[in-house]
Amino acid sequence: MVWDFMHVCVGTQKICAVCVTSVSEEYPVDPADAFSVVPRWLLNPQRQSQKKFIGNVLQHFSELHPWRRSRPDFVKLSGLLLASSFAWYLGYIFAAHVPQESLSTSIAYLQDIGKKPVLKAPLPKRQKCDHWSPCSPGSYAYRVLSGGGKEKLAKICFEDELLISEEKGNVGRGINIAIVNYETGELTSANFFDMWEGDHSEEMVAFIENAPQGSLLFMVTHDDGSARLKSNAKKLVEALGSKEIQNMKFRSSWVFIAAKGFKLPDDIEREKINHSDSKKNRYNGWPAEIQIEGCIPRNLM
């Protein structure tokens, strides 16, 4: 009879178990009692050396029944044991010399085979002054953001350069103004004029009047820009095209761009205002910040 000596699980330096799956009709064994004929040392090979284990197996199977002493069966059993030993040795060598990291990588790679590839959309390219869409090559990009409360300070960005900002340390309470040379795109001057303390309205008038012809002017408020703003200053800004300067109130958020010596297109965003309202204010005592952005063509002069 040939036992379907099934298989031996080969791991790292140990054989997991021996399973008896069938016997011949001549020497029937109840499958439920199959392991009763296998000695305990056969089921626990890890407690003994490989050489001793193989010797015990050969001796045991030669003594169990007369048919097991037949030469063909003995040769088959010996071949099976030799193959099992060789497999055990190969498993030992493999586990001892292959790095654990390589095994993990290989297993992960095999698991990924057959999976559908995940397509990821590329990150959008950042535009000048954080625009959603780029300006044409023949245009200047701008973005003007008013202050919000006491903590969020005003910003003026032109061609991806901050002209006035907290980072540059040149932003302050009141009205902030940056003057840019239209032809070169370079900053000419920048300053802020406090409209809460002191008399800075006339200084602002002089600053605007001294701006050269062919200049872009960017104006934005932080905190309050109206308390000490005089009427002559309002008229000067109104003459530059502002429609909201006369409506400025206490702590109104206001942004405005103007041109001196040439005319800006009617279709670009030039001005916006947001008044303080105790029922609608985003911040305690201050309205939400506002902004304007767009593209100014370079061929206006």
PDB file of C-alpha atoms in Angstrom:
ATOM      1  CA  MET A   1       0.000   0.000   0.000  1.00  0.00           C
ATOM      2  CA  VAL A   2       1.152   3.501  -0.675  1.00  0.00           C
ATOM      3  CA  TRP A   3       0.345   6.164   1.790  1.00  0.00           C
ATOM      4  CA  ASP A   4      -0.482   9.451   0.119  1.00  0.00           C
ATOM      5  CA  PHE A   5       2.179  10.945   2.252  1.00  0.00           C
ATOM      6  CA  MET A   6       0.704  14.039   1.282  1.00  0.00           C
ATOM      7  CA  HIS A   7       2.891  16.886   2.087  1.00  0.00           C
ATOM      8  CA  VAL A   8       5.365  18.358   4.440  1.00  0.00           C
ATOM      9  CA  CYS A   9       5.160  22.118   4.994  1.00  0.00           C
ATOM     10  CA  VAL A  10       8.619  23.564   4.720  1.00  0.00           C
ATOM     11  CA  GLY A  11       9.300  26.821   6.592  1.00  0.00           C
ATOM     12  CA  THR A  12      12.295  28.434   8.219  1.00  0.00           C
ATOM     13  CA  GLN A  13      14.186  25.632   9.952  1.00  0.00           C
ATOM     14  CA  LYS A  14      11.065  23.563  10.736  1.00  0.00           C
ATOM     15  CA  ILE A  15       8.542  21.107   9.204  1.00  0.00           C
ATOM     16  CA  CYS A  16       5.011  22.146  10.105  1.00  0.00           C
ATOM     17  CA  ALA A  17       3.063  18.850  10.103  1.00  0.00           C
ATOM     18  CA  VAL A  18       2.543  15.437   8.521  1.00  0.00           C
ATOM     19  CA  CYS A  19      -0.884  14.610   7.140  1.00  0.00           C
ATOM     20  CA  VAL A  20      -2.104  11.101   6.387  1.00  0.00           C
ATOM     21  CA  THR A  21      -4.818  11.282   3.738  1.00  0.00           C
ATOM     22  CA  SER A  22      -5.551   7.644   2.797  1.00  0.00           C
ATOM     23  CA  VAL A  23      -4.515   4.052   3.283  1.00  0.00           C
ATOM     24  CA  SER A  24      -5.012   0.879   1.259  1.00  0.00           C
ATOM     25  CA  GLU A  25      -7.950  -1.406   1.644  1.00  0.00           C
ATOM     26  CA  GLU A  26      -5.620  -4.109   2.933  1.00  0.00           C
ATOM     27  CA  TYR A  27      -4.658  -2.076   5.960  1.00  0.00           C
ATOM     28  CA  PRO A  28      -7.600   0.230   6.588  1.00  0.00           C
ATOM     29  CA  VAL A  29      -7.204   3.081   9.001  1.00  0.00           C
ATOM     30  CA  ASP A  30      -9.993   5.341  10.100  1.00  0.00           C
ATOM     31  CA  PRO A  31      -9.113   8.875   8.888  1.00  0.00           C
ATOM     32  CA  ALA A  32     -10.250  10.198  12.242  1.00  0.00           C
ATOM     33  CA  ASP A  33      -7.617   7.996  13.896  1.00  0.00           C
ATOM     34  CA  ALA A  34      -4.945   8.591  11.292  1.00  0.00           C
ATOM     35  CA  PHE A  35      -2.756  10.548  13.613  1.00  0.00           C
ATOM     36  CA  SER A  36      -3.055   7.927  16.364  1.00  0.00           C
ATOM     37  CA  VAL A  37      -0.577   5.769  14.430  1.00  0.00           C
ATOM     38  CA  VAL A  38       1.910   8.585  14.113  1.00  0.00           C
ATOM     39  CA  PRO A  39       4.182   8.970  17.119  1.00  0.00           C
ATOM     40  CA  ARG A  40       4.390  12.349  18.849  1.00  0.00           C
ATOM     41  CA  TRP A  41       7.979  12.949  17.765  1.00  0.00           C
ATOM     42  CA  LEU A  42       6.779  12.811  14.136  1.00  0.00           C
ATOM     43  CA  LEU A  43       4.264  15.570  14.753  1.00  0.00           C
ATOM     44  CA  ASN A  44       6.801  17.763  16.525  1.00  0.00           C
ATOM     45  CA  PRO A  45       9.894  17.749  14.283  1.00  0.00           C
ATOM     46  CA  GLN A  46      10.961  21.175  15.474  1.00  0.00           C
ATOM     47  CA  ARG A  47      12.098  19.655  18.758  1.00  0.00           C
ATOM     48  CA  GLN A  48      14.775  17.517  17.128  1.00  0.00           C
ATOM     49  CA  SER A  49      17.523  17.784  14.575  1.00  0.00           C
ATOM     50  CA  GLN A  50      16.800  17.047  10.909  1.00  0.00           C
ATOM     51  CA  LYS A  51      19.095  14.010  10.894  1.00  0.00           C
ATOM     52  CA  LYS A  52      17.450  12.472  13.957  1.00  0.00           C
ATOM     53  CA  PHE A  53      13.982  13.240  12.596  1.00  0.00           C
ATOM     54  CA  ILE A  54      14.624  11.455   9.283  1.00  0.00           C
ATOM     55  CA  GLY A  55      16.114   8.456  11.093  1.00  0.00           C
ATOM     56  CA  ASN A  56      13.074   8.114  13.337  1.00  0.00           C
ATOM     57  CA  VAL A  57      10.745   8.330  10.325  1.00  0.00           C
ATOM     58  CA  LEU A  58      12.563   5.536   8.468  1.00  0.00           C
ATOM     59  CA  GLN A  59      12.666   3.282  11.515  1.00  0.00           C
ATOM     60  CA  HIS A  60       9.058   3.877  12.386  1.00  0.00           C
ATOM     61  CA  PHE A  61       7.675   3.175   8.917  1.00  0.00           C
ATOM     62  CA  SER A  62       9.771   0.021   8.576  1.00  0.00           C
ATOM     63  CA  GLU A  63       8.302  -1.413  11.794  1.00  0.00           C
ATOM     64  CA  LEU A  64       4.605  -0.509  11.468  1.00  0.00           C
ATOM     65  CA  HIS A  65       3.311  -3.195   9.002  1.00  0.00           C
ATOM     66  CA  PRO A  66       4.773  -5.915   6.824  1.00  0.00           C
ATOM     67  CA  TRP A  67       3.860  -4.155   3.558  1.00  0.00           C
ATOM     68  CA  ARG A  68       5.923  -1.168   4.617  1.00  0.00           C
ATOM     69  CA  ARG A  69       9.035  -3.346   4.523  1.00  0.00           C
ATOM     70  CA  SER A  70       8.608  -3.962   0.808  1.00  0.00           C
ATOM     71  CA  ARG A  71      11.427  -2.522  -1.258  1.00  0.00           C
ATOM     72  CA  PRO A  72       9.316  -0.449  -3.704  1.00  0.00           C
ATOM     73  CA  ASP A  73       7.448   1.292  -0.907  1.00  0.00           C
ATOM     74  CA  PHE A  74      10.644   1.851   1.043  1.00  0.00           C
ATOM     75  CA  VAL A  75      12.316   3.383  -2.012  1.00  0.00           C
ATOM     76  CA  LYS A  76       9.324   5.668  -2.594  1.00  0.00           C
ATOM     77  CA  LEU A  77       9.307   6.747   1.040  1.00  0.00           C
ATOM     78  CA  SER A  78      13.043   7.353   1.004  1.00  0.00           C
ATOM     79  CA  GLY A  79      12.741   9.470  -2.144  1.00  0.00           C
ATOM     80  CA  LEU A  80       9.945  11.472  -0.586  1.00  0.00           C
ATOM     81  CA  LEU A  81      11.960  12.109   2.555  1.00  0.00           C
ATOM     82  CA  LEU A  82      15.021  13.114   0.546  1.00  0.00           C
ATOM     83  CA  ALA A  83      12.921  15.523  -1.526  1.00  0.00           C
ATOM     84  CA  SER A  84      11.365  16.934   1.633  1.00  0.00           C
ATOM     85  CA  SER A  85      14.782  17.378   3.204  1.00  0.00           C
ATOM     86  CA  PHE A  86      16.066  19.119   0.110  1.00  0.00           C
ATOM     87  CA  ALA A  87      13.052  21.424   0.085  1.00  0.00           C
ATOM     88  CA  TRP A  88      13.568  22.133   3.801  1.00  0.00           C
ATOM     89  CA  TYR A  89      17.196  23.011   3.160  1.00  0.00           C
ATOM     90  CA  LEU A  90      16.313  25.298   0.235  1.00  0.00           C
ATOM     91  CA  GLY A  91      13.737  27.076   2.393  1.00  0.00           C
ATOM     92  CA  TYR A  92      16.325  27.572   5.109  1.00  0.00           C
ATOM     93  CA  ILE A  93      18.883  28.994   2.654  1.00  0.00           C
ATOM     94  CA  PHE A  94      16.277  31.254   1.069  1.00  0.00           C
ATOM     95  CA  ALA A  95      15.043  32.634   4.397  1.00  0.00           C
ATOM     96  CA  ALA A  96      18.563  33.143   5.711  1.00  0.00           C
ATOM     97  CA  HIS A  97      19.995  35.032   2.734  1.00  0.00           C
ATOM     98  CA  VAL A  98      17.108  37.040   1.259  1.00  0.00           C
ATOM     99  CA  PRO A  99      16.542  40.352   3.120  1.00  0.00           C
ATOM    100  CA  GLN A 100      13.140  40.781   4.724  1.00  0.00           C
ATOM    101  CA  GLU A 101      12.719  44.128   2.935  1.00  0.00           C
ATOM    102  CA  SER A 102      13.148  42.478  -0.477  1.00  0.00           C
ATOM    103  CA  LEU A 103      10.578  39.823   0.386  1.00  0.00           C
ATOM    104  CA  SER A 104       8.073  42.453   1.486  1.00  0.00           C
ATOM    105  CA  THR A 105       8.638  44.464  -1.685  1.00  0.00           C
ATOM    106  CA  SER A 106       8.218  41.395  -3.891  1.00  0.00           C
ATOM    107  CA  ILE A 107       5.007  40.343  -2.140  1.00  0.00           C
ATOM    108  CA  ALA A 108       3.596  43.872  -2.453  1.00  0.00           C
ATOM    109  CA  TYR A 109       4.494  43.915  -6.140  1.00  0.00           C
ATOM    110  CA  LEU A 110       2.732  40.592  -6.754  1.00  0.00           C
ATOM    111  CA  GLN A 111      -0.341  41.824  -4.919  1.00  0.00           C
ATOM    112  CA  ASP A 112      -0.465  44.907  -7.140  1.00  0.00           C
ATOM    113  CA  ILE A 113      -0.478  42.848 -10.342  1.00  0.00           C
ATOM    114  CA  GLY A 114      -3.922  42.940 -11.855  1.00  0.00           C
ATOM    115  CA  LYS A 115      -5.072  46.016  -9.977  1.00  0.00           C
ATOM    116  CA  LYS A 116      -6.475  48.830 -12.033  1.00  0.00           C
ATOM    117  CA  PRO A 117      -4.109  51.793 -12.241  1.00  0.00           C
ATOM    118  CA  VAL A 118      -5.213  54.884 -10.327  1.00  0.00           C
ATOM    119  CA  LEU A 119      -5.089  57.962 -12.505  1.00  0.00           C
ATOM    120  CA  LYS A 120      -4.285  61.154 -10.614  1.00  0.00           C
ATOM    121  CA  ALA A 121      -4.961  64.571 -12.064  1.00  0.00           C
ATOM    122  CA  PRO A 122      -1.894  66.801 -12.126  1.00  0.00           C
ATOM    123  CA  LEU A 123      -1.803  69.650  -9.641  1.00  0.00           C
ATOM    124  CA  PRO A 124      -2.838  72.966 -11.210  1.00  0.00           C
ATOM    125  CA  LYS A 125       0.040  75.256 -12.038  1.00  0.00           C
ATOM    126  CA  ARG A 126       0.287  78.275  -9.768  1.00  0.00           C
ATOM    127  CA  GLN A 127      -0.406  81.535 -11.577  1.00  0.00           C
ATOM    128  CA  LYS A 128       0.960  85.017 -10.905  1.00  0.00           C
ATOM    129  CA  CYS A 129      -0.531  86.663  -7.821  1.00  0.00           C
ATOM    130  CA  ASP A 130      -2.462  83.405  -7.230  1.00  0.00           C
ATOM    131  CA  HIS A 131      -4.863  83.989 -10.111  1.00  0.00           C
ATOM    132  CA  TRP A 132      -7.113  81.079 -11.050  1.00  0.00           C
ATOM    133  CA  SER A 133      -6.213  81.507 -14.708  1.00  0.00           C
ATOM    134  CA  PRO A 134      -3.109  83.064 -16.261  1.00  0.00           C
ATOM    135  CA  CYS A 135      -2.944  86.482 -17.857  1.00  0.00           C
ATOM    136  CA  SER A 136      -1.949  86.664 -21.509  1.00  0.00           C
ATOM    137  CA  PRO A 137       1.761  87.264 -22.215  1.00  0.00           C
ATOM    138  CA  GLY A 138       0.990  90.876 -23.137  1.00  0.00           C
ATOM    139  CA  SER A 139      -0.621  91.750 -19.784  1.00  0.00           C
ATOM    140  CA  TYR A 140       0.280  92.619 -16.200  1.00  0.00           C
ATOM    141  CA  ALA A 141      -1.277  90.507 -13.426  1.00  0.00           C
ATOM    142  CA  TYR A 142      -2.505  92.285 -10.297  1.00  0.00           C
ATOM    143  CA  ARG A 143      -4.329  91.451  -7.086  1.00  0.00           C
ATOM    144  CA  VAL A 144      -5.296  93.923  -4.340  1.00  0.00           C
ATOM    145  CA  LEU A 145      -6.583  92.631  -0.976  1.00  0.00           C
ATOM    146  CA  SER A 146      -7.880  94.838   1.842  1.00  0.00           C
ATOM    147  CA  GLY A 147      -7.208  94.209   5.507  1.00  0.00           C
ATOM    148  CA  GLY A 148      -9.554  92.125   7.641  1.00  0.00           C
ATOM    149  CA  GLY A 149      -9.872  93.055  11.298  1.00  0.00           C
ATOM    150  CA  LYS A 150      -6.627  93.875  13.100  1.00  0.00           C
ATOM    151  CA  GLU A 151      -4.715  90.689  12.315  1.00  0.00           C
ATOM    152  CA  LYS A 152      -5.143  90.260   8.543  1.00  0.00           C
ATOM    153  CA  LEU A 153      -3.187  93.049   6.884  1.00  0.00           C
ATOM    154  CA  ALA A 154      -3.654  94.472   3.402  1.00  0.00           C
ATOM    155  CA  LYS A 155      -1.683  93.202   0.369  1.00  0.00           C
ATOM    156  CA  ILE A 156      -0.897  94.552  -3.079  1.00  0.00           C
ATOM    157  CA  CYS A 157       0.522  92.072  -5.623  1.00  0.00           C
ATOM    158  CA  PHE A 158       1.732  93.049  -9.093  1.00  0.00           C
ATOM    159  CA  GLU A 159       3.301  90.605 -11.545  1.00  0.00           C
ATOM    160  CA  ASP A 160       3.671  88.062  -8.710  1.00  0.00           C
ATOM    161  CA  GLU A 161       5.629  90.506  -6.544  1.00  0.00           C
ATOM    162  CA  LEU A 162       4.245  91.807  -3.253  1.00  0.00           C
ATOM    163  CA  LEU A 163       4.478  95.590  -3.354  1.00  0.00           C
ATOM    164  CA  ILE A 164       2.833  96.103   0.041  1.00  0.00           C
ATOM    165  CA  SER A 165       2.434  93.329   2.617  1.00  0.00           C
ATOM    166  CA  GLU A 166       3.093  92.269   6.169  1.00  0.00           C
ATOM    167  CA  GLU A 167       6.052  90.202   4.921  1.00  0.00           C
ATOM    168  CA  LYS A 168       7.696  93.323   3.495  1.00  0.00           C
ATOM    169  CA  GLY A 169       6.903  95.345   6.619  1.00  0.00           C
ATOM    170  CA  ASN A 170       5.487  98.325   4.709  1.00  0.00           C
ATOM    171  CA  VAL A 171       1.752  97.968   5.409  1.00  0.00           C
ATOM    172  CA  GLY A 172      -0.069 100.060   8.009  1.00  0.00           C
ATOM    173  CA  ARG A 173      -3.351 101.395   9.305  1.00  0.00           C
ATOM    174  CA  GLY A 174      -5.170 103.775   6.974  1.00  0.00           C
ATOM    175  CA  ILE A 175      -4.768 103.965   3.178  1.00  0.00           C
ATOM    176  CA  ASN A 176      -1.876 102.053   1.585  1.00  0.00           C
ATOM    177  CA  ILE A 177      -0.699 103.194  -1.869  1.00  0.00           C
ATOM    178  CA  ALA A 178       1.784 101.629  -4.338  1.00  0.00           C
ATOM    179  CA  ILE A 179       2.898 103.438  -7.513  1.00  0.00           C
ATOM    180  CA  VAL A 180       4.209 101.382 -10.479  1.00  0.00           C
ATOM    181  CA  ASN A 181       5.875 102.513 -13.703  1.00  0.00           C
ATOM    182  CA  TYR A 182       3.488 101.275 -16.392  1.00  0.00           C
ATOM    183  CA  GLU A 183       6.107 100.859 -19.134  1.00  0.00           C
ATOM    184  CA  THR A 184       8.661  98.916 -17.061  1.00  0.00           C
ATOM    185  CA  GLY A 185       6.380  97.297 -14.474  1.00  0.00           C
ATOM    186  CA  GLU A 186       8.788  98.382 -11.716  1.00  0.00           C
ATOM    187  CA  LEU A 187       7.705  99.738  -8.333  1.00  0.00           C
ATOM    188  CA  THR A 188       8.276 103.487  -8.098  1.00  0.00           C
ATOM    189  CA  SER A 189       7.256 104.071  -4.466  1.00  0.00           C
ATOM    190  CA  ALA A 190       4.966 102.746  -1.718  1.00  0.00           C
ATOM    191  CA  ASN A 191       3.636 104.195   1.532  1.00  0.00           C
ATOM    192  CA  PHE A 192       0.716 104.139   3.961  1.00  0.00           C
ATOM    193  CA  PHE A 193      -1.189 107.064   5.486  1.00  0.00           C
ATOM    194  CA  ASP A 194      -2.780 106.688   8.921  1.00  0.00           C
ATOM    195  CA  MET A 195      -6.273 108.153   8.926  1.00  0.00           C
ATOM    196  CA  TRP A 196      -6.991 107.511  12.611  1.00  0.00           C
ATOM    197  CA  GLU A 197      -4.175 109.384  14.332  1.00  0.00           C
ATOM    198  CA  GLY A 198      -2.363 112.481  13.091  1.00  0.00           C
ATOM    199  CA  ASP A 199      -2.963 114.617   9.997  1.00  0.00           C
ATOM    200  CA  HIS A 200      -1.750 112.553   7.039  1.00  0.00           C
ATOM    201  CA  SER A 201      -4.398 113.439   4.471  1.00  0.00           C
ATOM    202  CA  GLU A 202      -2.272 116.217   2.923  1.00  0.00           C
ATOM    203  CA  GLU A 203       0.728 113.890   2.806  1.00  0.00           C
ATOM    204  CA  MET A 204      -1.353 111.443   0.802  1.00  0.00           C
ATOM    205  CA  VAL A 205      -2.401 114.195  -1.600  1.00  0.00           C
ATOM    206  CA  ALA A 206       1.241 115.168  -2.185  1.00  0.00           C
ATOM    207  CA  PHE A 207       2.232 111.511  -2.686  1.00  0.00           C
ATOM    208  CA  ILE A 208      -0.418 111.025  -5.386  1.00  0.00           C
ATOM    209  CA  GLU A 209       0.325 114.323  -7.132  1.00  0.00           C
ATOM    210  CA  ASN A 210       4.032 113.491  -7.292  1.00  0.00           C
ATOM    211  CA  ALA A 211       3.365 110.200  -9.103  1.00  0.00           C
ATOM    212  CA  PRO A 212       4.846 110.510 -12.636  1.00  0.00           C
ATOM    213  CA  GLN A 213       2.708 110.425 -15.739  1.00  0.00           C
ATOM    214  CA  GLY A 214       2.422 106.875 -17.055  1.00  0.00           C
ATOM    215  CA  SER A 215       1.982 105.389 -13.554  1.00  0.00           C
ATOM    216  CA  LEU A 216      -0.353 102.747 -12.153  1.00  0.00           C
ATOM    217  CA  LEU A 217      -1.692 103.512  -8.656  1.00  0.00           C
ATOM    218  CA  PHE A 218      -2.948 100.761  -6.326  1.00  0.00           C
ATOM    219  CA  MET A 219      -4.837 101.838  -3.180  1.00  0.00           C
ATOM    220  CA  VAL A 220      -6.165  99.704  -0.324  1.00  0.00           C
ATOM    221  CA  THR A 221      -7.356 100.249   3.247  1.00  0.00           C
ATOM    222  CA  HIS A 222      -6.399  98.522   6.461  1.00  0.00           C
ATOM    223  CA  ASP A 223      -8.507  99.146   9.568  1.00  0.00           C
ATOM    224  CA  ASP A 224      -9.925 102.670   9.038  1.00  0.00           C
ATOM    225  CA  GLY A 225      -9.157 104.926   6.082  1.00  0.00           C
ATOM    226  CA  SER A 226     -11.824 107.620   6.402  1.00  0.00           C
ATOM    227  CA  ALA A 227     -11.820 109.285   9.844  1.00  0.00           C
ATOM    228  CA  ARG A 228      -9.239 111.999   8.948  1.00  0.00           C
ATOM    229  CA  LEU A 229      -9.449 111.829   5.144  1.00  0.00           C
ATOM    230  CA  LYS A 230     -10.128 115.375   3.928  1.00  0.00           C
ATOM    231  CA  SER A 231     -12.394 116.405   1.066  1.00  0.00           C
ATOM    232  CA  ASN A 232      -9.546 117.575  -1.211  1.00  0.00           C
ATOM    233  CA  ALA A 233      -7.970 114.118  -0.964  1.00  0.00           C
ATOM    234  CA  LYS A 234     -11.298 112.501  -1.821  1.00  0.00           C
ATOM    235  CA  LYS A 235     -11.717 114.774  -4.868  1.00  0.00           C
ATOM    236  CA  LEU A 236      -8.220 113.925  -6.074  1.00  0.00           C
ATOM    237  CA  VAL A 237      -8.921 110.209  -5.912  1.00  0.00           C
ATOM    238  CA  GLU A 238     -12.318 110.746  -7.500  1.00  0.00           C
ATOM    239  CA  ALA A 239     -10.611 112.525 -10.403  1.00  0.00           C
ATOM    240  CA  LEU A 240      -8.560 109.364 -10.968  1.00  0.00           C
ATOM    241  CA  GLY A 241     -11.795 107.445 -11.573  1.00  0.00           C
ATOM    242  CA  SER A 242     -12.996 106.325  -8.118  1.00  0.00           C
ATOM    243  CA  LYS A 243     -16.752 106.079  -7.678  1.00  0.00           C
ATOM    244  CA  GLU A 244     -16.697 105.011  -4.025  1.00  0.00           C
ATOM    245  CA  ILE A 245     -14.206 107.324  -2.315  1.00  0.00           C
ATOM    246  CA  GLN A 246     -16.961 109.788  -1.403  1.00  0.00           C
ATOM    247  CA  ASN A 247     -18.921 106.935   0.202  1.00  0.00           C
ATOM    248  CA  MET A 248     -16.094 105.873   2.514  1.00  0.00           C
ATOM    249  CA  LYS A 249     -17.238 105.327   6.094  1.00  0.00           C
ATOM    250  CA  PHE A 250     -15.580 104.369   9.360  1.00  0.00           C
ATOM    251  CA  ARG A 251     -13.660 101.106   8.859  1.00  0.00           C
ATOM    252  CA  SER A 252     -14.958 100.523   5.332  1.00  0.00           C
ATOM    253  CA  SER A 253     -12.889  97.995   3.362  1.00  0.00           C
ATOM    254  CA  TRP A 254     -11.870  99.654   0.084  1.00  0.00           C
ATOM    255  CA  VAL A 255      -9.639  98.724  -2.879  1.00  0.00           C
ATOM    256  CA  PHE A 256      -8.973 100.788  -5.997  1.00  0.00           C
ATOM    257  CA  ILE A 257      -6.591 100.937  -8.981  1.00  0.00           C
ATOM    258  CA  ALA A 258      -6.028 103.958 -11.217  1.00  0.00           C
ATOM    259  CA  ALA A 259      -3.851 105.177 -14.062  1.00  0.00           C
ATOM    260  CA  LYS A 260      -2.153 108.547 -14.365  1.00  0.00           C
ATOM    261  CA  GLY A 261      -1.521 109.831 -17.887  1.00  0.00           C
ATOM    262  CA  PHE A 262      -3.522 107.128 -19.696  1.00  0.00           C
ATOM    263  CA  LYS A 263      -6.882 105.347 -19.475  1.00  0.00           C
ATOM    264  CA  LEU A 264      -7.521 101.854 -18.192  1.00  0.00           C
ATOM    265  CA  PRO A 265      -9.950  99.569 -20.086  1.00  0.00           C
ATOM    266  CA  ASP A 266     -13.548  99.631 -18.874  1.00  0.00           C
ATOM    267  CA  ASP A 267     -13.759  95.838 -18.641  1.00  0.00           C
ATOM    268  CA  ILE A 268     -11.173  95.336 -15.887  1.00  0.00           C
ATOM    269  CA  GLU A 269     -12.058  95.242 -12.186  1.00  0.00           C
ATOM    270  CA  ARG A 270     -10.959  98.554 -10.712  1.00  0.00           C
ATOM    271  CA  GLU A 271     -12.771  99.213  -7.437  1.00  0.00           C
ATOM    272  CA  LYS A 272     -14.736  97.575  -4.633  1.00  0.00           C
ATOM    273  CA  ILE A 273     -16.003  98.637  -1.192  1.00  0.00           C
ATOM    274  CA  ASN A 274     -17.501  96.863   1.826  1.00  0.00           C
ATOM    275  CA  HIS A 275     -18.947  98.939   4.670  1.00  0.00           C
ATOM    276  CA  SER A 276     -18.824  98.069   8.342  1.00  0.00           C
ATOM    277  CA  ASP A 277     -22.110  96.685   9.664  1.00  0.00           C
ATOM    278  CA  SER A 278     -22.468  95.431  13.222  1.00  0.00           C
ATOM    279  CA  LYS A 279     -24.979  92.799  12.078  1.00  0.00           C
ATOM    280  CA  LYS A 280     -22.947  91.529   9.109  1.00  0.00           C
ATOM    281  CA  ASN A 281     -19.310  92.103  10.088  1.00  0.00           C
ATOM    282  CA  ARG A 282     -17.060  89.042   9.809  1.00  0.00           C
ATOM    283  CA  TYR A 283     -14.737  90.349  12.497  1.00  0.00           C
ATOM    284  CA  ASN A 284     -15.663  92.073  15.737  1.00  0.00           C
ATOM    285  CA  GLY A 285     -16.135  95.676  14.603  1.00  0.00           C
ATOM    286  CA  TRP A 286     -14.658  95.151  11.109  1.00  0.00           C
ATOM    287  CA  PRO A 287     -16.208  94.006   7.827  1.00  0.00           C
ATOM    288  CA  ALA A 288     -14.823  91.117   5.777  1.00  0.00           C
ATOM    289  CA  GLU A 289     -11.787  91.783   3.603  1.00  0.00           C
ATOM    290  CA  ILE A 290     -12.388  92.339  -0.115  1.00  0.00           C
ATOM    291  CA  GLN A 291     -10.194  92.014  -3.185  1.00  0.00           C
ATOM    292  CA  ILE A 292      -9.965  92.783  -6.877  1.00  0.00           C
ATOM    293  CA  GLU A 293      -7.751  91.061  -9.421  1.00  0.00           C
ATOM    294  CA  GLY A 294      -7.248  90.997 -13.137  1.00  0.00           C
ATOM    295  CA  CYS A 295      -4.936  91.657 -16.068  1.00  0.00           C
ATOM    296  CA  ILE A 296      -3.861  95.061 -17.409  1.00  0.00           C
ATOM    297  CA  PRO A 297      -2.814  95.150 -21.089  1.00  0.00           C
ATOM    298  CA  ARG A 298       0.702  96.481 -21.717  1.00  0.00           C
ATOM    299  CA  ASN A 299      -0.174  98.382 -24.902  1.00  0.00           C
ATOM    300  CA  LEU A 300      -2.268 101.212 -23.460  1.00  0.00           C
ATOM    301  CA  MET A 301       0.342 103.891 -24.102  1.00  0.00           C
TER     302      MET A 301
END
